[in-house]
Short mmCIF file of C-alpha atoms in Angstrom, two decimals:
data_model
loop_
_atom_site.label_atom_id
_atom_site.label_comp_id
_atom_site.label_asym_id
_atom_site.label_seq_id
_atom_site.Cartn_x
_atom_site.Cartn_y
_atom_site.Cartn_z
CA UNK R 10 16.74 14.68 82.89
CA UNK R 11 16.29 11.03 81.95
CA UNK R 12 15.35 12.16 78.44
CA UNK R 13 18.63 14.11 78.25
CA UNK R 14 20.51 10.89 79.03
CA UNK R 15 22.72 12.41 81.71
CA UNK R 16 23.58 11.51 85.29
CA UNK R 17 21.93 13.68 87.91
CA UNK R 18 21.00 14.04 91.56
CA UNK R 19 17.85 15.67 92.90
CA UNK R 20 18.06 17.81 96.04
CA UNK R 21 14.79 18.70 97.77
CA UNK R 22 13.72 20.25 101.04
CA UNK R 23 10.47 18.68 102.19
CA UNK R 24 9.73 15.00 102.70
CA UNK R 25 6.20 15.25 101.29
CA UNK R 26 7.27 16.83 98.00
CA UNK R 27 10.13 14.33 97.71
CA UNK R 28 7.68 11.42 97.99
CA UNK R 29 5.47 12.90 95.27
CA UNK R 30 8.48 13.52 93.04
CA UNK R 31 9.70 9.95 93.41
CA UNK R 32 6.23 8.56 92.69
CA UNK R 33 6.04 10.56 89.46
CA UNK R 34 9.61 10.10 88.22
CA UNK R 35 11.09 7.14 90.05
CA UNK R 36 14.12 9.24 90.99
CA UNK R 37 15.53 9.33 94.51
CA UNK R 38 15.55 12.70 96.29
CA UNK R 39 18.03 13.90 98.88
CA UNK R 40 15.84 15.60 101.49
CA UNK R 41 17.01 18.50 103.63
CA UNK R 42 17.90 21.19 101.12
CA UNK R 43 21.06 22.37 99.42
CA UNK R 44 22.78 23.71 102.56
CA UNK R 45 22.56 20.37 104.35
CA UNK R 46 23.59 18.46 101.22
CA UNK R 47 26.72 20.58 100.74
CA UNK R 48 27.82 19.97 104.32
CA UNK R 49 28.82 16.47 103.20
CA UNK R 50 31.32 18.08 100.77
CA UNK R 51 30.05 16.34 97.62
CA UNK R 52 32.00 16.49 94.37
CA UNK R 53 31.24 19.67 92.45
CA UNK R 54 28.66 19.01 89.72
CA UNK R 55 29.37 20.21 86.19
CA UNK R 56 25.99 22.00 86.07
CA UNK R 57 23.09 22.73 88.38
CA UNK R 58 19.47 23.65 87.65
CA UNK R 59 17.87 25.71 90.43
CA UNK R 60 14.08 25.39 90.53
CA UNK R 61 13.13 26.30 94.10
CA UNK R 62 10.36 28.78 94.97
CA UNK R 63 10.89 32.34 93.73
CA UNK R 64 11.70 33.72 97.18
CA UNK R 65 14.52 31.15 97.62
CA UNK R 66 16.13 31.38 94.16
CA UNK R 67 18.70 34.02 95.10
CA UNK R 68 19.97 32.44 98.33
CA UNK R 69 20.13 28.94 96.85
CA UNK R 70 22.01 30.17 93.77
CA UNK R 71 24.49 32.19 95.82
CA UNK R 72 25.16 29.15 98.00
CA UNK R 73 25.95 27.05 94.94
CA UNK R 74 28.21 29.71 93.43
CA UNK R 75 30.08 30.04 96.71
CA UNK R 76 30.56 26.26 96.70
CA UNK R 77 32.27 26.57 93.33
CA UNK R 78 29.59 25.53 90.86
CA UNK R 79 30.53 27.00 87.48
CA UNK R 80 27.31 26.55 85.51
CA UNK R 81 23.83 27.46 86.76
CA UNK R 82 20.41 27.56 85.11
CA UNK R 83 18.11 29.39 87.52
CA UNK R 84 14.33 29.43 87.33
CA UNK R 85 13.03 32.87 86.43
CA UNK R 86 13.29 35.53 87.76
CA UNK R 87 16.50 34.53 89.62
CA UNK R 88 15.66 36.98 92.40
CA UNK R 89 12.94 39.44 93.32
CA UNK R 90 15.18 42.49 93.79
CA UNK R 91 17.63 44.27 91.49
CA UNK R 92 20.27 44.04 94.22
CA UNK R 93 19.97 40.24 94.18
CA UNK R 94 20.42 40.00 90.42
CA UNK R 95 23.38 42.36 90.64
CA UNK R 96 24.99 40.21 93.34
CA UNK R 97 24.51 37.06 91.25
CA UNK R 98 26.06 38.81 88.27
CA UNK R 99 29.06 40.04 90.26
CA UNK R 100 29.58 36.67 91.92
CA UNK R 101 29.42 34.85 88.58
CA UNK R 102 31.95 37.24 87.05
CA UNK R 103 34.38 37.02 89.96
CA UNK R 104 34.14 33.20 90.10
CA UNK R 105 34.23 32.71 86.31
CA UNK R 106 30.83 31.01 86.38
CA UNK R 107 28.12 30.95 83.71
CA UNK R 108 24.67 31.82 85.05
CA UNK R 109 21.46 31.78 83.02
CA UNK R 110 17.82 32.59 83.81
CA UNK R 111 15.33 29.96 82.64
CA UNK R 112 12.88 31.79 80.39
CA UNK R 113 11.68 28.64 78.65
CA UNK R 114 9.31 30.41 76.26
CA UNK R 115 12.35 31.34 74.18
CA UNK R 116 12.46 27.65 73.27
CA UNK R 117 8.83 27.08 72.30
CA UNK R 118 8.50 25.55 68.85
CA UNK R 119 6.32 28.55 67.96
CA UNK R 120 9.11 30.97 68.86
CA UNK R 121 11.81 28.97 67.07
CA UNK R 122 9.69 28.84 63.91
CA UNK R 123 8.81 32.54 64.13
CA UNK R 124 12.48 33.48 64.40
CA UNK R 125 13.14 31.66 61.14
CA UNK R 126 10.24 33.37 59.37
CA UNK R 127 11.11 36.82 60.75
CA UNK R 128 14.65 36.50 59.43
CA UNK R 129 13.32 35.57 55.96
CA UNK R 130 11.06 38.64 56.07
CA UNK R 131 14.01 40.93 56.69
CA UNK R 132 13.53 41.56 60.42
CA UNK R 133 11.08 43.13 62.86
CA UNK R 134 9.57 46.57 62.27
CA UNK R 135 7.26 46.70 65.31
CA UNK R 136 5.79 44.48 68.03
CA UNK R 137 3.24 44.53 70.83
CA UNK R 138 2.38 42.33 73.78
CA UNK R 139 -0.15 41.89 76.59
CA UNK R 140 0.74 40.73 80.10
CA UNK R 141 -2.66 40.53 81.79
CA UNK R 142 -2.68 38.23 84.83
CA UNK R 143 -5.83 36.60 86.21
CA UNK R 144 -5.84 38.34 89.58
CA UNK R 145 -8.98 36.51 90.77
CA UNK R 146 -6.90 33.31 90.72
CA UNK R 147 -3.45 34.58 91.64
CA UNK R 148 -4.66 36.37 94.78
CA UNK R 149 -5.74 32.98 96.17
CA UNK R 150 -2.51 31.14 95.45
CA UNK R 151 -0.40 29.86 98.32
CA UNK R 152 2.47 32.22 97.63
CA UNK R 153 4.48 34.35 100.08
CA UNK R 154 3.50 38.02 100.21
CA UNK R 155 6.99 38.93 98.99
CA UNK R 156 6.38 36.97 95.78
CA UNK R 157 2.83 38.22 95.19
CA UNK R 158 3.90 41.84 95.72
CA UNK R 159 6.49 41.36 92.95
CA UNK R 160 4.29 39.23 90.69
CA UNK R 161 5.21 41.21 87.60
CA UNK R 162 8.85 40.24 88.13
CA UNK R 163 8.05 36.72 89.33
CA UNK R 164 5.71 35.78 86.49
CA UNK R 165 4.79 38.44 83.91
CA UNK R 166 8.39 38.83 82.77
CA UNK R 167 7.90 35.53 80.94
CA UNK R 168 5.90 37.46 78.32
CA UNK R 169 8.11 40.55 78.29
CA UNK R 170 11.26 38.45 77.86
CA UNK R 171 9.71 36.52 74.98
CA UNK R 172 8.58 39.74 73.27
CA UNK R 173 11.98 41.40 73.61
CA UNK R 174 13.73 38.17 72.57
CA UNK R 175 11.75 38.09 69.33
CA UNK R 176 11.21 41.80 68.70
CA UNK R 177 14.40 43.41 69.94
CA UNK R 178 16.10 44.61 73.10
CA UNK R 179 14.45 47.74 74.55
CA UNK R 180 16.55 50.88 74.19
CA UNK R 181 14.01 53.54 75.26
CA UNK R 182 10.75 52.99 77.09
CA UNK R 183 7.96 55.11 78.55
CA UNK R 184 5.75 53.43 81.16
CA UNK R 185 2.42 54.21 82.82
CA UNK R 186 0.60 52.37 85.61
CA UNK R 187 -2.67 52.77 87.53
CA UNK R 188 -4.74 50.93 90.13
CA UNK R 189 -3.72 48.45 92.78
CA UNK R 190 -4.72 45.08 94.21
CA UNK R 191 -4.76 43.84 97.79
CA UNK R 192 -1.73 41.66 97.03
CA UNK R 193 -0.07 43.95 94.47
CA UNK R 194 -0.09 47.51 95.80
CA UNK R 195 2.16 49.17 93.23
CA UNK R 196 0.03 48.67 90.14
CA UNK R 197 -2.77 46.76 88.45
CA UNK R 198 -3.08 48.41 85.02
CA UNK R 199 -0.06 48.78 82.77
CA UNK R 200 0.66 50.57 79.52
CA UNK R 201 3.76 51.71 77.71
CA UNK R 202 5.73 52.03 74.52
CA UNK R 203 9.30 52.30 73.34
CA UNK R 204 11.91 51.61 70.72
CA UNK R 205 14.23 48.62 70.49
CA UNK R 206 17.92 48.67 69.64
CA UNK R 207 17.09 47.32 66.17
CA UNK R 208 14.82 50.32 65.51
CA UNK R 209 11.55 48.41 65.99
CA UNK R 210 8.80 50.30 67.81
CA UNK R 211 6.83 48.45 70.47
CA UNK R 212 3.92 48.88 72.86
CA UNK R 213 2.43 46.80 75.64
CA UNK R 214 -0.61 46.72 77.92
CA UNK R 215 -2.14 44.74 80.77
CA UNK R 216 -5.15 45.12 83.04
CA UNK R 217 -5.13 42.83 86.05
CA UNK R 218 -8.46 44.29 87.19
CA UNK R 219 -10.25 43.16 84.01
CA UNK R 220 -10.29 40.42 81.41
CA UNK R 221 -7.33 39.53 79.24
CA UNK R 222 -4.60 37.03 78.51
CA UNK R 223 -0.96 36.74 77.51
CA UNK R 224 -0.20 37.46 73.86
CA UNK R 225 2.62 38.65 71.61
CA UNK R 226 2.47 40.04 68.08
CA UNK R 227 5.55 40.58 65.90
CA UNK R 228 5.27 42.60 62.69
CA UNK R 229 7.59 42.60 59.68
CA UNK R 230 7.19 44.32 56.30
CA UNK R 231 5.49 41.19 55.04
CA UNK R 232 3.59 39.56 57.91
CA UNK R 233 2.08 39.82 61.38
CA UNK R 234 3.02 36.85 63.59
CA UNK R 235 0.53 36.23 66.38
CA UNK R 236 1.14 34.19 69.55
CA UNK R 237 -2.29 33.83 71.15
CA UNK R 238 -1.99 31.50 73.00
CA UNK R 239 1.78 31.75 73.32
CA UNK R 240 2.30 28.10 72.35
CA UNK R 241 0.67 28.62 68.94
CA UNK R 242 1.70 30.66 65.91
CA UNK R 243 -0.67 32.41 63.51
CA UNK R 244 0.31 34.54 60.53
CA UNK R 245 -1.57 37.38 58.87
CA UNK R 246 -0.08 38.22 55.50
CA UNK R 247 0.06 41.83 54.34
CA UNK R 248 -3.07 42.75 52.40
CA UNK R 249 -5.14 39.88 53.84
CA UNK R 250 -7.51 39.46 56.77
CA UNK R 251 -7.39 35.76 57.81
CA UNK R 252 -5.08 34.53 60.57
CA UNK R 253 -3.56 31.32 59.24
CA UNK R 254 -2.09 28.67 61.52
CA UNK R 255 1.60 27.91 60.97
CA UNK R 256 2.57 24.23 61.05
CA UNK R 257 4.97 23.53 63.92
CA UNK R 258 7.33 20.69 64.78
CA UNK R 259 6.09 20.72 68.38
CA UNK R 260 6.29 17.11 69.54
CA UNK R 261 8.82 18.00 72.26
CA UNK R 262 6.41 20.67 73.55
CA UNK R 263 3.73 17.98 73.72
CA UNK R 264 5.89 15.33 75.39
CA UNK R 265 7.42 17.74 77.93
CA UNK R 266 6.57 21.11 79.44
CA UNK R 267 6.70 23.45 76.40
CA UNK R 268 10.20 24.77 75.77
CA UNK R 269 11.73 22.82 78.64
CA UNK R 270 13.50 20.06 76.72
CA UNK R 271 15.30 22.36 74.27
CA UNK R 272 16.18 24.85 77.01
CA UNK R 273 17.82 22.16 79.15
CA UNK R 274 19.47 20.64 76.08
CA UNK R 275 21.08 23.99 75.22
CA UNK R 276 22.23 24.48 78.80
CA UNK R 277 23.79 21.05 79.19
CA UNK R 278 25.41 21.04 75.74
CA UNK R 279 27.09 24.39 76.29
CA UNK R 280 25.38 25.84 73.20
CA UNK R 281 23.90 28.63 75.26
CA UNK R 282 23.40 31.40 72.69
CA UNK R 283 19.60 31.43 73.04
CA UNK R 284 19.59 31.39 76.85
CA UNK R 285 19.08 34.52 78.95
CA UNK R 286 22.44 35.26 80.58
CA UNK R 287 22.60 36.87 84.01
CA UNK R 288 24.17 39.96 82.43
CA UNK R 289 21.29 40.29 79.96
CA UNK R 290 18.79 39.79 82.77
CA UNK R 291 20.54 42.43 84.88
CA UNK R 292 20.33 44.96 82.04
CA UNK R 293 16.60 44.22 81.61
CA UNK R 294 15.64 44.16 85.30
CA UNK R 295 15.38 47.98 85.81
CA UNK R 296 13.06 48.11 82.80
CA UNK R 297 10.79 45.48 84.35
CA UNK R 298 10.74 47.46 87.59
CA UNK R 299 9.80 50.61 85.68
CA UNK R 300 7.03 48.77 83.83
CA UNK R 301 5.59 47.53 87.14
CA UNK R 302 6.11 50.78 89.11
CA UNK R 303 8.32 49.06 91.70
#
């Protein structure tokens, strides 16, 4: 927030995390959580960024909306259940508030550059993506069972959102799942295909029981754009074999967490066209649940 040159206050819950935060940033932290902080009836902030753990995103955001906050940027996924996202959407509409979900990969320099190139090519004709998670690591994370059991929503939607943001909003989709993990009972292997509202065909896959990684590929009539890893951009021109690296203006992704600076800049400036609105997220949420077999 210092880089954005704006006044801000940091609200935290635990003393230990507050100490670490202050050591790293120099910023003071109000300890005790949002509920305790609001009891002092502070002046309503113009905007709030909610970045608590996934299982607390919904309650914290609802508390802020009920207090009268009119502009929220909530860490993905905003909530773990469709009912929670629906409540956030309804509350935002009734209170006249703007609520966005922080899918920062939309603001990677690789994605911004690809959008420019795709437009020059005449648009997307098809796309595919992989959402494999490293289950041997994730199963050992200190995460609540409620979050792990909805890990596709809590984490994998980063890739799906980026793919649909670049390739097109899903209109029809057919999904298949198989397998299960100790911490993710509903599914472990994922496959599906569909058509986007722009007419582009798409397919996806993931196998959390095997090897893999996150990746997205966007195809136009002229080129295949490859994000593998997501932060990079390769291009394969029609009629050629090599994957050529695309030069990126990515200094902000180097200086800050990739995509974070531009995402926050858009939110604070009010130029929110590229952000994921709560209404867009609500329309996409049932598709994510279908993909994960929830």
